[in-house]
Amino acid sequence: MRRAITLLSASMIALSAGAASAQNAKPRNLILFVPDGLRGGIVTAETAPAMAEIRDKGVNFKNSHSLFPTFTMANSSALSTGHYLGDTGTFSNTIYTGYTSVPAGDTVVPFIENDAVLADVDDHFNGDYLNEETLLKMARGQGFSTAAIGKVGPTLLFDHTDRGKNTIVIDDSTGGKTGVPLSDEMKDALTKAGLPLATPSRGDNAKAGDAKTPGTTVANVNQQAYMADVATKVVLPMFKARNKPFVLVFWSRDPDGSQHNTGDSLNTITPGINGPTSMAGIKNADNNLAQLRKALGELGLADSTNIIVSSDHGFSTISKESKTSPSAKIAYDDTPKDFLPMGFLAIDLAKALNLPLYDPNDKNAKVADNAHPKAGNGVLGQDPAKPDVVIATNGGSDLIYLPNKDKKLADRIVKALLEQDYVSGLFVDDKLGKFAGTLPMSNLNLKGKAVTPNPSIVVNFRSWSSGCEIPTNCSVQIADTVLRQGQGMHGSFSRGDTFNFTAAIGPDFKSGYVDALPVSNADVGMTAAQLLGLRAPNNGGLIGRVMSEALPNGIVPKMADGTISSKPAANGLRTVLKFQRVLSTRYFDVAGFPGRTLGLEAEGGKQKTAGK
């Protein structure tokens, strides 16, 4: 019944919103610009003038939301399909697939920001692991010209099953062995424009440093300049010459890449992701957007093109400090004393459960007592080929899988996690039952028609503000990552990570409109499809809504606030979820243990700690 209500509500909004564009005999063009990792409150006329102009002259979606877990591939799946993660199965950047992926390095926990890995996962899951139609696939099916340019992984996802046969794909891998092939038409056009057939590397921007060496101090300028030139000097002129509507996705790696690898704050949380390198990354993405808009004007396409700018998630500074973690008390060659190592969750769970820990990124080799898994991932059990527990390490939250669906083991894991000060909120697969201190995954739209294995437990890590005028601009979080304290990460359920930037401008959007209603990346996907006159044959019912209030003559639905709270665990901790709702669509603001998640205040003004 709930699914039926959701579909009906979405359909009602879509029908009303359709009036805004039905008068157009010819569909408009659409550019979806994704500034990866752009925080919702960081855009000003000084930091990002091009984005600020779109926000102020077009539609300002000031109450925008990333989907949790707040990772790139997860939100790319929402932007490209309009569905929540319970339908797309893209639960994070690293997931458990239930089989060994060779292109990912012979591992059951592939990092899927990779063209070859995406193809492998597609092949395993009946040719389309998303199990939902993507925006560019639908658009080219209706005669649109289509292109996706930008960061490897999320860029291809918009038409991943086509693999460059019809949709132009330019990403980090273009021209390399694992890249999506270029058509002869594109090769000729690039050559005539004086552009290489292979994407330049990130250069120094790719340097993450280590515990003793700072990371990068430069933005990803050269690589993105190439991509912006491809878009403005080759693709847009080509589309204009075809004289038919087009859809272009431009996924800017910056500011994400510069914030992750920043060398401004080695082992200290200030300035963190507010140093000069991160700010240069924001400006770099903004310059790319300005170049796109300038080209639209010069080609006479500005008046017929809608532009949506939507970042995939917010961002936070990394902390590696814990007073309760056994892993932080072990000395590692590559980790400062008393800091959490990469893979701390896998190490701590192996100790708590008294199970051997093996490394799925090192041919299932046993992890030594004074070492950590190479990529943080872990398989636990007597036989690594038949594990009892699989941990997929991601950053501000981790995924735990129980291949045997062992409810007693799930209970032991939950109790162990409740004792750690770095944990702030636990979500458990509904099929495993209810556990004190946790909430079911269905509350987050993580249970749907996904064909990939469903996580058994999602672990959210602690977050807080380092202190600034806009707290979401200086969010700090515990992160399970190879990156260092002071560098950048995301993935948590803090408002610093769920608060992304969204704005839009164009002939089918209102002008100078401030939208107070909550919107999400799933809504962006649904709205983009609506503007293009596309209808998806949905397999699952976990879908966003058309943002009708932002369209001329569109209805403005009502909203409401909500809170869901678990029963307290034995130590008093309970997972609380705060959300907003428009009709039957939920928007997740924050979740965790009160006082341990930015945006979720402690009850009585006191910070809760593990075991107290």
Coordinates of C-alpha atoms in Angstrom, one line a residue:
M1 CA 0.0 0.0 0.0
R2 CA 2.8 2.4 0.9
R3 CA 4.4 1.9 -2.5
A4 CA 1.1 2.5 -4.3
I5 CA 0.6 5.8 -2.3
T6 CA 4.2 6.9 -3.2
L7 CA 3.7 6.2 -6.9
L8 CA 0.3 8.0 -6.9
S9 CA 1.7 11.0 -5.1
A10 CA 4.6 11.3 -7.5
S11 CA 2.3 10.9 -10.5
M12 CA 0.0 13.7 -9.2
I13 CA 2.9 16.0 -8.9
A14 CA 4.3 15.0 -12.3
L15 CA 0.9 15.6 -14.0
S16 CA 0.7 19.1 -12.5
A17 CA 4.3 19.9 -13.3
G18 CA 3.8 18.6 -16.8
A19 CA 1.7 21.6 -17.5
A20 CA 4.8 23.8 -17.3
S21 CA 6.5 22.2 -20.3
A22 CA 3.5 20.7 -22.2
Q23 CA 3.1 23.9 -24.1
N24 CA 6.6 23.4 -25.6
A25 CA 6.2 21.5 -28.9
K26 CA 9.9 20.8 -28.8
P27 CA 11.6 19.5 -25.6
R28 CA 14.2 21.8 -24.0
N29 CA 17.8 20.9 -23.7
L30 CA 19.1 19.9 -20.3
I31 CA 22.5 20.3 -18.6
L32 CA 23.0 18.5 -15.2
F33 CA 26.1 19.9 -13.6
V34 CA 27.3 18.0 -10.5
P35 CA 30.0 19.7 -8.4
D36 CA 31.1 16.6 -6.5
G37 CA 31.2 17.2 -2.7
L38 CA 30.0 20.8 -2.7
R39 CA 28.6 21.8 0.6
G40 CA 25.2 23.3 0.7
G41 CA 26.2 26.4 2.6
I42 CA 29.6 27.2 1.1
V43 CA 28.5 28.9 -2.1
T44 CA 28.8 32.7 -2.1
A45 CA 29.4 35.3 -4.7
E46 CA 33.1 35.1 -3.7
T47 CA 33.6 31.4 -3.4
A48 CA 31.5 30.3 -6.5
P49 CA 30.1 33.2 -8.4
A50 CA 28.7 31.2 -11.3
M51 CA 26.8 28.9 -9.0
A52 CA 25.7 31.8 -6.8
E53 CA 24.2 33.5 -9.9
I54 CA 22.2 30.4 -10.9
R55 CA 20.9 30.1 -7.4
D56 CA 20.0 33.7 -7.0
K57 CA 18.5 34.4 -10.5
G58 CA 16.9 30.9 -10.9
V59 CA 15.7 28.6 -8.2
N60 CA 17.4 28.3 -4.8
F61 CA 16.7 24.9 -3.3
K62 CA 17.8 25.9 0.1
N63 CA 16.6 22.7 1.8
S64 CA 18.5 20.2 -0.3
H65 CA 19.4 16.6 0.6
S66 CA 21.9 13.9 -0.3
L67 CA 20.8 10.3 0.1
F68 CA 22.3 8.3 2.9
P69 CA 24.9 6.7 2.8
T70 CA 26.2 10.0 1.5
F71 CA 28.6 8.7 -1.1
T72 CA 29.2 9.5 -4.7
M73 CA 28.0 6.3 -6.5
A74 CA 25.0 6.0 -4.2
N75 CA 23.8 9.5 -5.2
S76 CA 24.8 9.1 -8.8
S77 CA 22.4 6.2 -8.9
A78 CA 19.7 8.5 -7.5
L79 CA 20.4 11.4 -9.9
S80 CA 20.5 9.1 -12.9
T81 CA 17.3 7.1 -12.0
G82 CA 15.2 9.1 -9.6
H83 CA 15.2 6.1 -7.2
Y84 CA 16.4 5.6 -3.7
L85 CA 19.2 3.1 -2.9
G86 CA 16.9 0.3 -1.9
D87 CA 16.0 0.0 -5.6
T88 CA 19.3 0.8 -7.2
G89 CA 21.5 -1.4 -5.0
T90 CA 24.3 1.2 -5.0
F91 CA 24.6 1.3 -1.3
S92 CA 28.0 3.0 -1.2
N93 CA 31.2 3.3 -3.3
T94 CA 32.4 0.0 -2.0
I95 CA 29.8 -2.8 -1.8
Y96 CA 29.7 -6.5 -1.3
T97 CA 28.6 -8.2 -4.5
G98 CA 28.6 -11.9 -3.4
Y99 CA 31.1 -12.9 -6.1
T100 CA 34.7 -12.2 -6.9
S101 CA 35.2 -9.3 -9.2
V102 CA 38.3 -9.8 -11.3
P103 CA 38.6 -6.2 -12.6
A104 CA 38.3 -4.9 -9.1
G105 CA 41.3 -7.0 -8.0
D106 CA 39.8 -10.4 -7.3
T107 CA 37.7 -9.2 -4.4
V108 CA 34.1 -9.6 -3.2
V109 CA 34.1 -5.9 -2.1
P110 CA 34.8 -3.9 -5.3
F111 CA 35.2 -0.2 -5.4
I112 CA 32.8 0.6 -8.2
E113 CA 34.1 4.0 -9.3
N114 CA 35.7 2.3 -12.2
D115 CA 34.4 1.7 -15.8
A116 CA 35.6 -1.9 -16.0
V117 CA 34.2 -2.8 -12.6
L118 CA 30.8 -1.4 -13.5
A119 CA 30.8 -3.5 -16.6
D120 CA 31.7 -6.6 -14.6
V121 CA 29.0 -5.9 -12.0
D122 CA 26.5 -5.3 -14.8
D123 CA 27.4 -8.6 -16.4
H124 CA 26.9 -10.5 -13.2
F125 CA 23.5 -9.0 -12.5
N126 CA 21.7 -9.8 -15.8
G127 CA 23.4 -6.9 -17.7
D128 CA 22.1 -4.0 -15.6
Y129 CA 22.8 -4.1 -11.9
L130 CA 20.9 -0.8 -11.3
N131 CA 17.7 -2.6 -12.3
E132 CA 16.2 0.8 -13.2
E133 CA 16.3 2.9 -16.4
T134 CA 18.7 5.8 -16.4
L135 CA 18.2 9.4 -17.6
L136 CA 20.5 9.3 -20.6
K137 CA 19.3 5.8 -21.7
M138 CA 15.7 7.0 -21.7
A139 CA 16.7 10.3 -23.4
R140 CA 18.6 8.7 -26.3
G141 CA 15.8 6.3 -26.7
Q142 CA 13.5 9.2 -27.4
G143 CA 15.9 10.8 -30.0
F144 CA 17.9 13.1 -27.8
S145 CA 21.6 13.6 -28.2
T146 CA 23.3 12.5 -25.0
A147 CA 26.7 12.9 -23.4
A148 CA 28.3 12.3 -19.9
I149 CA 31.6 14.0 -19.1
G150 CA 33.6 14.0 -15.9
K151 CA 34.7 11.9 -13.0
V152 CA 35.1 8.2 -13.7
G153 CA 32.4 6.0 -12.2
P154 CA 29.4 8.3 -11.6
T155 CA 29.7 9.7 -15.1
L156 CA 29.3 6.4 -16.8
L157 CA 26.4 5.4 -14.5
F158 CA 24.0 7.7 -16.4
D159 CA 24.2 5.3 -19.4
H160 CA 26.3 2.4 -18.1
T161 CA 24.8 -0.3 -20.2
D162 CA 25.4 1.5 -23.5
R163 CA 29.1 2.0 -22.9
G164 CA 29.7 4.7 -25.4
K165 CA 27.9 3.2 -28.4
N166 CA 25.3 6.0 -28.5
T167 CA 26.0 8.3 -25.6
I168 CA 29.3 10.2 -25.6
V169 CA 31.3 9.3 -22.5
I170 CA 34.5 11.2 -21.5
D171 CA 36.0 10.4 -18.1
D172 CA 39.4 9.9 -16.4
S173 CA 39.8 6.6 -18.3
T174 CA 39.1 7.9 -21.8
G175 CA 41.9 6.7 -24.1
G176 CA 43.1 4.1 -21.6
K177 CA 42.7 0.3 -21.5
T178 CA 39.6 0.4 -19.2
G179 CA 38.0 3.5 -20.8
V180 CA 34.8 3.5 -22.7
P181 CA 35.7 3.7 -26.4
L182 CA 35.2 6.9 -28.4
S183 CA 33.3 6.8 -31.7
D184 CA 35.0 7.7 -34.9
E185 CA 32.9 10.9 -35.0
M186 CA 34.2 11.9 -31.6
K187 CA 37.8 11.1 -32.5
D188 CA 37.6 13.3 -35.6
A189 CA 35.9 16.1 -33.7
L190 CA 38.5 16.1 -30.9
T191 CA 41.4 16.1 -33.4
K192 CA 39.9 19.0 -35.3
A193 CA 39.5 20.9 -32.1
G194 CA 43.1 20.3 -31.2
L195 CA 42.3 18.2 -28.2
P196 CA 43.9 14.8 -27.3
L197 CA 42.0 11.5 -27.5
A198 CA 43.0 10.6 -24.0
T199 CA 42.1 12.5 -20.8
P200 CA 45.0 14.1 -19.0
S201 CA 45.9 12.8 -15.5
R202 CA 45.1 14.6 -12.3
G203 CA 48.8 15.3 -11.8
D204 CA 49.6 16.6 -8.3
N205 CA 46.0 16.8 -7.4
A206 CA 45.9 13.0 -7.1
K207 CA 48.6 13.1 -4.4
A208 CA 47.0 12.1 -1.1
G209 CA 50.2 12.2 1.0
D210 CA 50.6 10.0 4.1
A211 CA 50.9 10.3 7.9
K212 CA 54.1 12.4 7.5
T213 CA 53.7 14.0 4.1
P214 CA 50.9 16.5 3.3
G215 CA 48.6 15.8 0.4
T216 CA 47.9 18.1 -2.6
T217 CA 48.0 21.8 -2.5
V218 CA 46.5 22.3 -6.1
A219 CA 43.1 21.9 -7.5
N220 CA 42.3 19.5 -10.4
V221 CA 42.6 22.3 -12.9
N222 CA 44.3 20.7 -15.9
Q223 CA 42.1 17.6 -16.2
Q224 CA 38.9 19.5 -15.8
A225 CA 40.0 22.2 -18.2
Y226 CA 40.3 19.4 -20.8
M227 CA 36.8 18.1 -20.0
A228 CA 35.3 21.6 -20.1
D229 CA 37.0 22.2 -23.5
V230 CA 35.6 18.9 -24.8
A231 CA 32.1 19.9 -23.6
T232 CA 32.2 23.5 -25.0
K233 CA 34.4 23.1 -28.1
V234 CA 33.3 19.7 -29.3
V235 CA 30.1 18.3 -27.8
L236 CA 27.9 21.3 -27.6
P237 CA 28.7 22.5 -31.2
M238 CA 28.1 18.9 -32.4
F239 CA 24.8 18.8 -30.7
K240 CA 23.8 22.2 -32.1
A241 CA 24.6 21.0 -35.6
R242 CA 22.4 18.0 -35.1
N243 CA 19.5 20.4 -34.5
K244 CA 17.7 18.2 -32.0
P245 CA 17.4 18.4 -28.2
F246 CA 20.2 17.2 -26.0
V247 CA 21.1 16.1 -22.5
L248 CA 24.6 16.7 -21.1
V249 CA 25.8 15.5 -17.7
F250 CA 29.0 17.2 -16.5
W251 CA 30.3 15.6 -13.3
S252 CA 33.1 17.8 -11.8
R253 CA 35.6 15.9 -9.7
D254 CA 36.3 19.1 -7.8
P255 CA 35.8 20.1 -5.1
D256 CA 35.6 16.5 -3.9
G257 CA 39.1 15.5 -5.1
S258 CA 40.8 18.5 -3.7
Q259 CA 38.9 18.3 -0.4
H260 CA 39.8 14.6 0.0
N261 CA 43.5 15.0 -0.7
T262 CA 44.0 18.4 0.8
G263 CA 47.5 19.0 2.2
D264 CA 46.6 22.1 4.2
S265 CA 45.8 20.4 7.5
L266 CA 48.0 17.3 8.1
N267 CA 46.9 15.5 11.3
T268 CA 44.9 18.4 12.6
I269 CA 41.2 19.3 12.0
T270 CA 41.8 23.0 11.3
P271 CA 41.6 24.4 8.7
G272 CA 40.6 21.0 7.4
I273 CA 38.5 21.3 4.3
N274 CA 38.3 25.1 4.6
G275 CA 41.9 25.6 3.6
P276 CA 43.1 27.3 0.3
T277 CA 43.3 24.0 -1.6
S278 CA 39.7 23.0 -0.9
M279 CA 38.5 26.5 -1.7
A280 CA 40.5 26.4 -5.0
G281 CA 38.7 23.2 -5.8
I282 CA 35.3 24.9 -5.4
K283 CA 36.4 27.8 -7.7
N284 CA 37.7 25.3 -10.3
A285 CA 34.3 23.6 -10.5
D286 CA 32.7 27.0 -10.7
N287 CA 34.9 28.1 -13.6
N288 CA 33.9 24.9 -15.5
L289 CA 30.2 25.8 -15.0
A290 CA 30.9 29.4 -16.2
Q291 CA 32.6 28.1 -19.3
L292 CA 29.6 25.9 -20.1
R293 CA 27.2 28.8 -19.7
K294 CA 29.3 31.1 -21.9
A295 CA 29.4 28.5 -24.6
L296 CA 25.6 28.1 -24.5
G297 CA 25.3 31.8 -25.0
E298 CA 27.7 31.9 -27.9
L299 CA 26.0 29.0 -29.6
G300 CA 22.6 30.5 -29.2
L301 CA 21.5 27.7 -26.9
A302 CA 21.0 29.5 -23.6
D303 CA 17.3 30.3 -24.1
S304 CA 16.4 26.7 -24.8
T305 CA 18.5 25.0 -22.2
N306 CA 17.6 24.2 -18.6
I307 CA 20.5 23.9 -16.1
I308 CA 20.3 22.0 -12.9
V309 CA 23.3 22.1 -10.5
S310 CA 23.2 19.5 -7.8
S311 CA 26.1 18.2 -5.8
D312 CA 26.0 14.5 -4.7
H313 CA 26.8 15.1 -1.0
G314 CA 28.2 17.6 1.4
F315 CA 31.7 17.2 3.0
S316 CA 33.5 17.0 6.4
T317 CA 37.0 17.0 7.8
I318 CA 38.4 13.7 9.0
S319 CA 39.1 12.9 12.7
K320 CA 40.9 9.6 13.6
E321 CA 40.6 9.9 17.4
S322 CA 38.9 7.3 19.7
K323 CA 39.2 6.5 23.4
T324 CA 37.4 3.1 23.1
S325 CA 38.7 1.5 20.0
P326 CA 41.1 -1.5 20.5
S327 CA 42.6 -0.7 17.1
A328 CA 43.7 2.7 18.2
K329 CA 45.8 1.2 20.9
I330 CA 47.9 -0.8 18.4
A331 CA 51.1 0.6 16.8
Y332 CA 51.1 0.6 13.0
D333 CA 53.9 1.7 10.7
D334 CA 51.7 4.1 8.8
T335 CA 49.4 5.5 11.5
P336 CA 50.2 8.2 14.2
K337 CA 50.2 6.9 17.8
D338 CA 46.7 6.6 19.3
F339 CA 45.0 7.3 15.9
L340 CA 42.5 5.0 14.3
P341 CA 44.0 3.0 11.5
M342 CA 42.3 2.3 8.1
G343 CA 40.0 -0.6 8.7
F344 CA 39.5 0.0 12.3
L345 CA 35.9 -1.3 12.2
A346 CA 37.0 -4.6 10.8
I347 CA 39.8 -4.9 13.4
D348 CA 37.6 -4.0 16.3
L349 CA 34.8 -6.4 15.2
A350 CA 37.3 -9.3 14.7
K351 CA 38.5 -8.8 18.3
A352 CA 34.9 -8.4 19.7
L353 CA 33.6 -11.5 17.9
N354 CA 36.9 -13.5 18.4
L355 CA 37.0 -14.3 14.7
P356 CA 40.0 -14.3 12.4
L357 CA 40.3 -11.3 10.1
Y358 CA 41.3 -11.7 6.4
D359 CA 41.9 -9.1 3.8
P360 CA 39.7 -9.4 0.7
N361 CA 42.0 -7.0 -1.2
D362 CA 45.1 -9.1 -0.6
K363 CA 43.9 -12.6 -1.8
N364 CA 42.2 -13.2 1.5
A365 CA 45.5 -13.2 3.4
K366 CA 45.2 -13.2 7.2
V367 CA 45.7 -9.8 8.7
A368 CA 48.6 -9.7 11.2
D369 CA 48.0 -8.4 14.8
N370 CA 50.0 -5.2 14.1
A371 CA 48.6 -4.6 10.6
H372 CA 45.4 -3.4 9.0
P373 CA 43.6 -4.5 5.8
K374 CA 45.1 -2.8 2.8
A375 CA 41.9 -1.1 1.7
G376 CA 40.1 -1.3 5.1
N377 CA 37.7 -4.0 4.0
G378 CA 37.6 -7.2 5.9
V379 CA 36.1 -10.8 5.9
L380 CA 35.7 -12.5 9.2
G381 CA 35.3 -16.2 9.9
Q382 CA 37.2 -19.5 9.9
D383 CA 37.0 -19.8 6.1
P384 CA 37.6 -16.5 4.2
A385 CA 36.0 -18.0 1.1
K386 CA 32.8 -18.6 3.2
P387 CA 32.9 -15.6 5.6
D388 CA 30.5 -15.0 8.5
V389 CA 31.0 -11.3 8.3
V390 CA 32.0 -8.9 5.5
I391 CA 32.9 -5.3 6.1
A392 CA 32.9 -2.8 3.2
T393 CA 34.9 0.2 4.3
N394 CA 33.7 3.5 2.8
G395 CA 34.5 6.6 5.0
G396 CA 31.9 8.3 7.2
S397 CA 29.8 5.1 7.3
D398 CA 30.6 1.4 6.7
L399 CA 28.5 -1.5 5.5
I400 CA 28.4 -4.9 7.3
Y401 CA 27.1 -7.9 5.5
L402 CA 26.1 -11.3 7.1
P403 CA 26.1 -13.8 4.2
N404 CA 24.5 -16.4 6.4
K405 CA 21.8 -14.0 7.8
D406 CA 22.8 -15.1 11.3
K407 CA 20.5 -13.2 13.7
K408 CA 22.5 -14.2 16.8
L409 CA 25.7 -12.9 15.2
A410 CA 23.9 -9.7 14.3
D411 CA 23.0 -9.2 17.9
R412 CA 26.6 -9.7 19.0
I413 CA 27.8 -7.2 16.4
V414 CA 25.2 -4.6 17.5
K415 CA 26.2 -4.9 21.1
A416 CA 29.9 -4.6 20.2
L417 CA 29.3 -1.5 18.1
L418 CA 27.3 0.2 20.9
E419 CA 30.4 0.2 23.0
Q420 CA 32.4 2.2 20.6
D421 CA 32.6 6.0 20.9
Y422 CA 33.1 6.4 17.2
V423 CA 29.6 5.0 16.4
S424 CA 26.6 7.2 16.1
G425 CA 23.6 5.3 14.8
L426 CA 23.0 1.8 13.6
F427 CA 20.5 0.6 10.9
V428 CA 19.7 -3.1 10.6
D429 CA 18.2 -5.2 7.8
D430 CA 14.5 -5.6 8.6
K431 CA 14.8 -9.4 7.9
L432 CA 17.2 -9.8 10.8
G433 CA 14.7 -8.5 13.4
K434 CA 14.6 -5.6 15.8
F435 CA 17.5 -4.7 18.1
A436 CA 17.5 -2.2 20.9
G437 CA 19.4 1.0 20.0
T438 CA 18.9 0.5 16.2
L439 CA 16.4 1.3 13.5
P440 CA 15.4 -0.8 10.5
M441 CA 16.8 0.0 7.1
S442 CA 13.4 0.4 5.6
N443 CA 13.1 3.7 7.5
L444 CA 15.9 5.0 5.1
N445 CA 14.5 3.6 1.9
L446 CA 17.3 1.0 1.8
K447 CA 14.9 -1.9 1.4
G448 CA 13.5 -2.2 -2.1
K449 CA 14.0 -4.1 -5.4
A450 CA 17.8 -4.0 -5.5
V451 CA 19.4 -7.0 -7.1
T452 CA 22.8 -6.6 -5.3
P453 CA 23.1 -8.0 -1.8
N454 CA 21.5 -5.9 0.9
P455 CA 23.7 -4.8 3.7
S456 CA 22.9 -6.3 7.1
I457 CA 24.0 -3.4 9.2
V458 CA 24.9 0.2 8.2
V459 CA 27.2 1.9 10.7
N460 CA 27.1 5.7 11.0
F461 CA 30.2 7.3 12.5
R462 CA 30.3 10.2 14.9
S463 CA 30.3 13.8 13.7
W464 CA 30.4 17.3 15.1
S465 CA 31.3 20.9 14.2
S466 CA 34.7 22.4 14.7
G467 CA 33.1 25.8 15.3
C468 CA 32.1 28.3 12.6
E469 CA 29.2 30.5 11.7
I470 CA 27.6 27.9 9.5
P471 CA 28.2 24.6 11.3
T472 CA 27.7 22.4 8.2
N473 CA 30.6 24.2 6.6
C474 CA 33.0 22.9 9.2
S475 CA 31.6 19.5 10.0
V476 CA 34.1 16.9 11.4
Q477 CA 33.6 13.1 11.3
I478 CA 35.3 9.9 12.2
A479 CA 36.1 8.2 8.9
D480 CA 37.2 4.7 8.1
T481 CA 39.7 5.6 5.3
V482 CA 43.3 5.6 4.1
L483 CA 43.1 9.4 4.3
R484 CA 44.4 11.3 7.3
Q485 CA 43.1 13.4 10.1
G486 CA 42.6 16.9 8.6
Q487 CA 41.8 15.7 5.1
G488 CA 38.3 15.4 3.8
M489 CA 35.6 12.7 3.7
H490 CA 31.8 12.2 3.6
G491 CA 29.4 9.4 4.0
S492 CA 28.0 10.1 7.4
F493 CA 24.5 11.0 8.5
S494 CA 25.5 14.5 9.7
R495 CA 23.8 17.5 8.2
G496 CA 27.2 18.5 7.0
D497 CA 27.1 15.5 4.7
T498 CA 23.4 15.4 3.8
F499 CA 23.2 19.1 3.1
N500 CA 24.2 19.4 -0.6
F501 CA 23.9 22.3 -3.0
T502 CA 21.1 22.4 -5.5
A503 CA 20.0 25.2 -7.8
A504 CA 18.4 25.5 -11.3
I505 CA 17.8 28.0 -14.0
G506 CA 16.3 28.0 -17.5
P507 CA 13.1 28.4 -19.5
D508 CA 11.2 25.8 -17.5
F509 CA 12.1 27.1 -14.0
K510 CA 10.9 30.0 -12.0
S511 CA 13.1 33.0 -11.7
G512 CA 14.3 34.4 -8.4
Y513 CA 12.5 31.7 -6.5
V514 CA 13.6 30.4 -3.1
D515 CA 12.3 26.9 -2.5
A516 CA 11.8 26.1 1.2
L517 CA 10.5 22.6 0.6
P518 CA 12.9 19.7 1.0
V519 CA 14.3 18.2 -2.2
S520 CA 16.8 15.3 -2.8
N521 CA 19.0 13.9 -5.5
A522 CA 16.2 11.4 -6.3
D523 CA 13.9 14.4 -6.9
V524 CA 16.5 15.9 -9.3
G525 CA 16.5 12.7 -11.3
M526 CA 12.7 12.6 -11.4
T527 CA 12.4 16.3 -12.3
A528 CA 15.0 16.0 -15.1
A529 CA 13.0 13.2 -16.6
Q530 CA 9.8 15.2 -16.3
L531 CA 11.3 18.2 -18.1
L532 CA 12.4 16.0 -20.9
G533 CA 9.0 14.3 -21.2
L534 CA 10.5 10.9 -20.2
R535 CA 8.6 8.1 -18.5
A536 CA 10.5 5.3 -16.8
P537 CA 9.1 1.7 -16.4
N538 CA 9.9 1.6 -12.7
N539 CA 10.8 -1.8 -11.2
G540 CA 10.9 -0.5 -7.7
G541 CA 8.7 2.1 -5.9
L542 CA 11.3 4.0 -3.9
I543 CA 11.2 7.1 -6.1
G544 CA 11.7 10.9 -5.7
R545 CA 9.1 13.5 -6.6
V546 CA 9.0 16.1 -9.3
M547 CA 10.0 19.5 -7.8
S548 CA 6.8 21.0 -9.1
E549 CA 7.0 24.1 -6.9
A550 CA 10.0 25.3 -8.8
L551 CA 8.2 25.1 -12.2
P552 CA 5.9 27.8 -13.6
N553 CA 2.3 26.9 -12.7
G554 CA 3.4 23.9 -10.7
I555 CA 1.7 23.0 -7.4
V556 CA 3.3 23.8 -4.1
P557 CA 2.7 20.8 -1.8
K558 CA 2.8 20.9 2.0
M559 CA 5.6 19.6 4.1
A560 CA 5.8 18.2 7.6
D561 CA 8.6 17.2 10.1
G562 CA 9.0 13.8 11.6
T563 CA 11.2 11.9 14.1
I564 CA 11.7 8.2 14.6
S565 CA 13.5 6.9 17.6
S566 CA 14.6 3.4 18.5
K567 CA 14.2 1.7 21.9
P568 CA 17.2 2.4 24.0
A569 CA 20.0 -0.1 24.3
A570 CA 21.2 -1.4 27.6
N571 CA 23.7 1.4 27.9
G572 CA 21.0 4.0 27.1
L573 CA 22.0 4.7 23.5
R574 CA 19.3 4.9 20.9
T575 CA 19.3 5.7 17.2
V576 CA 17.2 8.8 16.3
L577 CA 16.2 9.8 12.7
K578 CA 15.0 13.3 11.9
F579 CA 13.3 13.8 8.5
Q580 CA 11.0 16.0 6.6
R581 CA 8.1 14.8 4.4
V582 CA 6.3 16.2 1.3
L583 CA 3.2 14.0 0.7
S584 CA 4.7 10.5 1.1
T585 CA 8.3 11.4 0.1
R586 CA 10.7 11.4 3.0
Y587 CA 13.9 13.6 3.2
F588 CA 16.5 12.5 5.7
D589 CA 18.1 15.3 7.6
V590 CA 20.2 13.6 10.3
A591 CA 20.4 10.4 12.3
G592 CA 22.5 8.9 15.0
F593 CA 22.9 8.9 18.8
P594 CA 21.8 12.3 20.1
G595 CA 24.8 14.4 20.8
R596 CA 27.1 12.4 18.5
T597 CA 25.8 13.6 15.1
L598 CA 26.0 17.2 13.8
G599 CA 22.5 18.5 13.7
L600 CA 21.1 16.0 16.2
E601 CA 21.5 17.7 19.6
A602 CA 22.0 15.8 22.8
E603 CA 19.0 15.5 25.1
G604 CA 19.4 17.6 28.2
G605 CA 22.4 19.3 26.6
K606 CA 24.7 16.4 27.6
Q607 CA 27.0 14.5 25.3
K608 CA 26.4 10.7 25.5
T609 CA 29.4 8.5 25.5
A610 CA 29.7 4.7 25.0
G611 CA 28.7 2.7 28.0
K612 CA 27.3 5.7 29.9

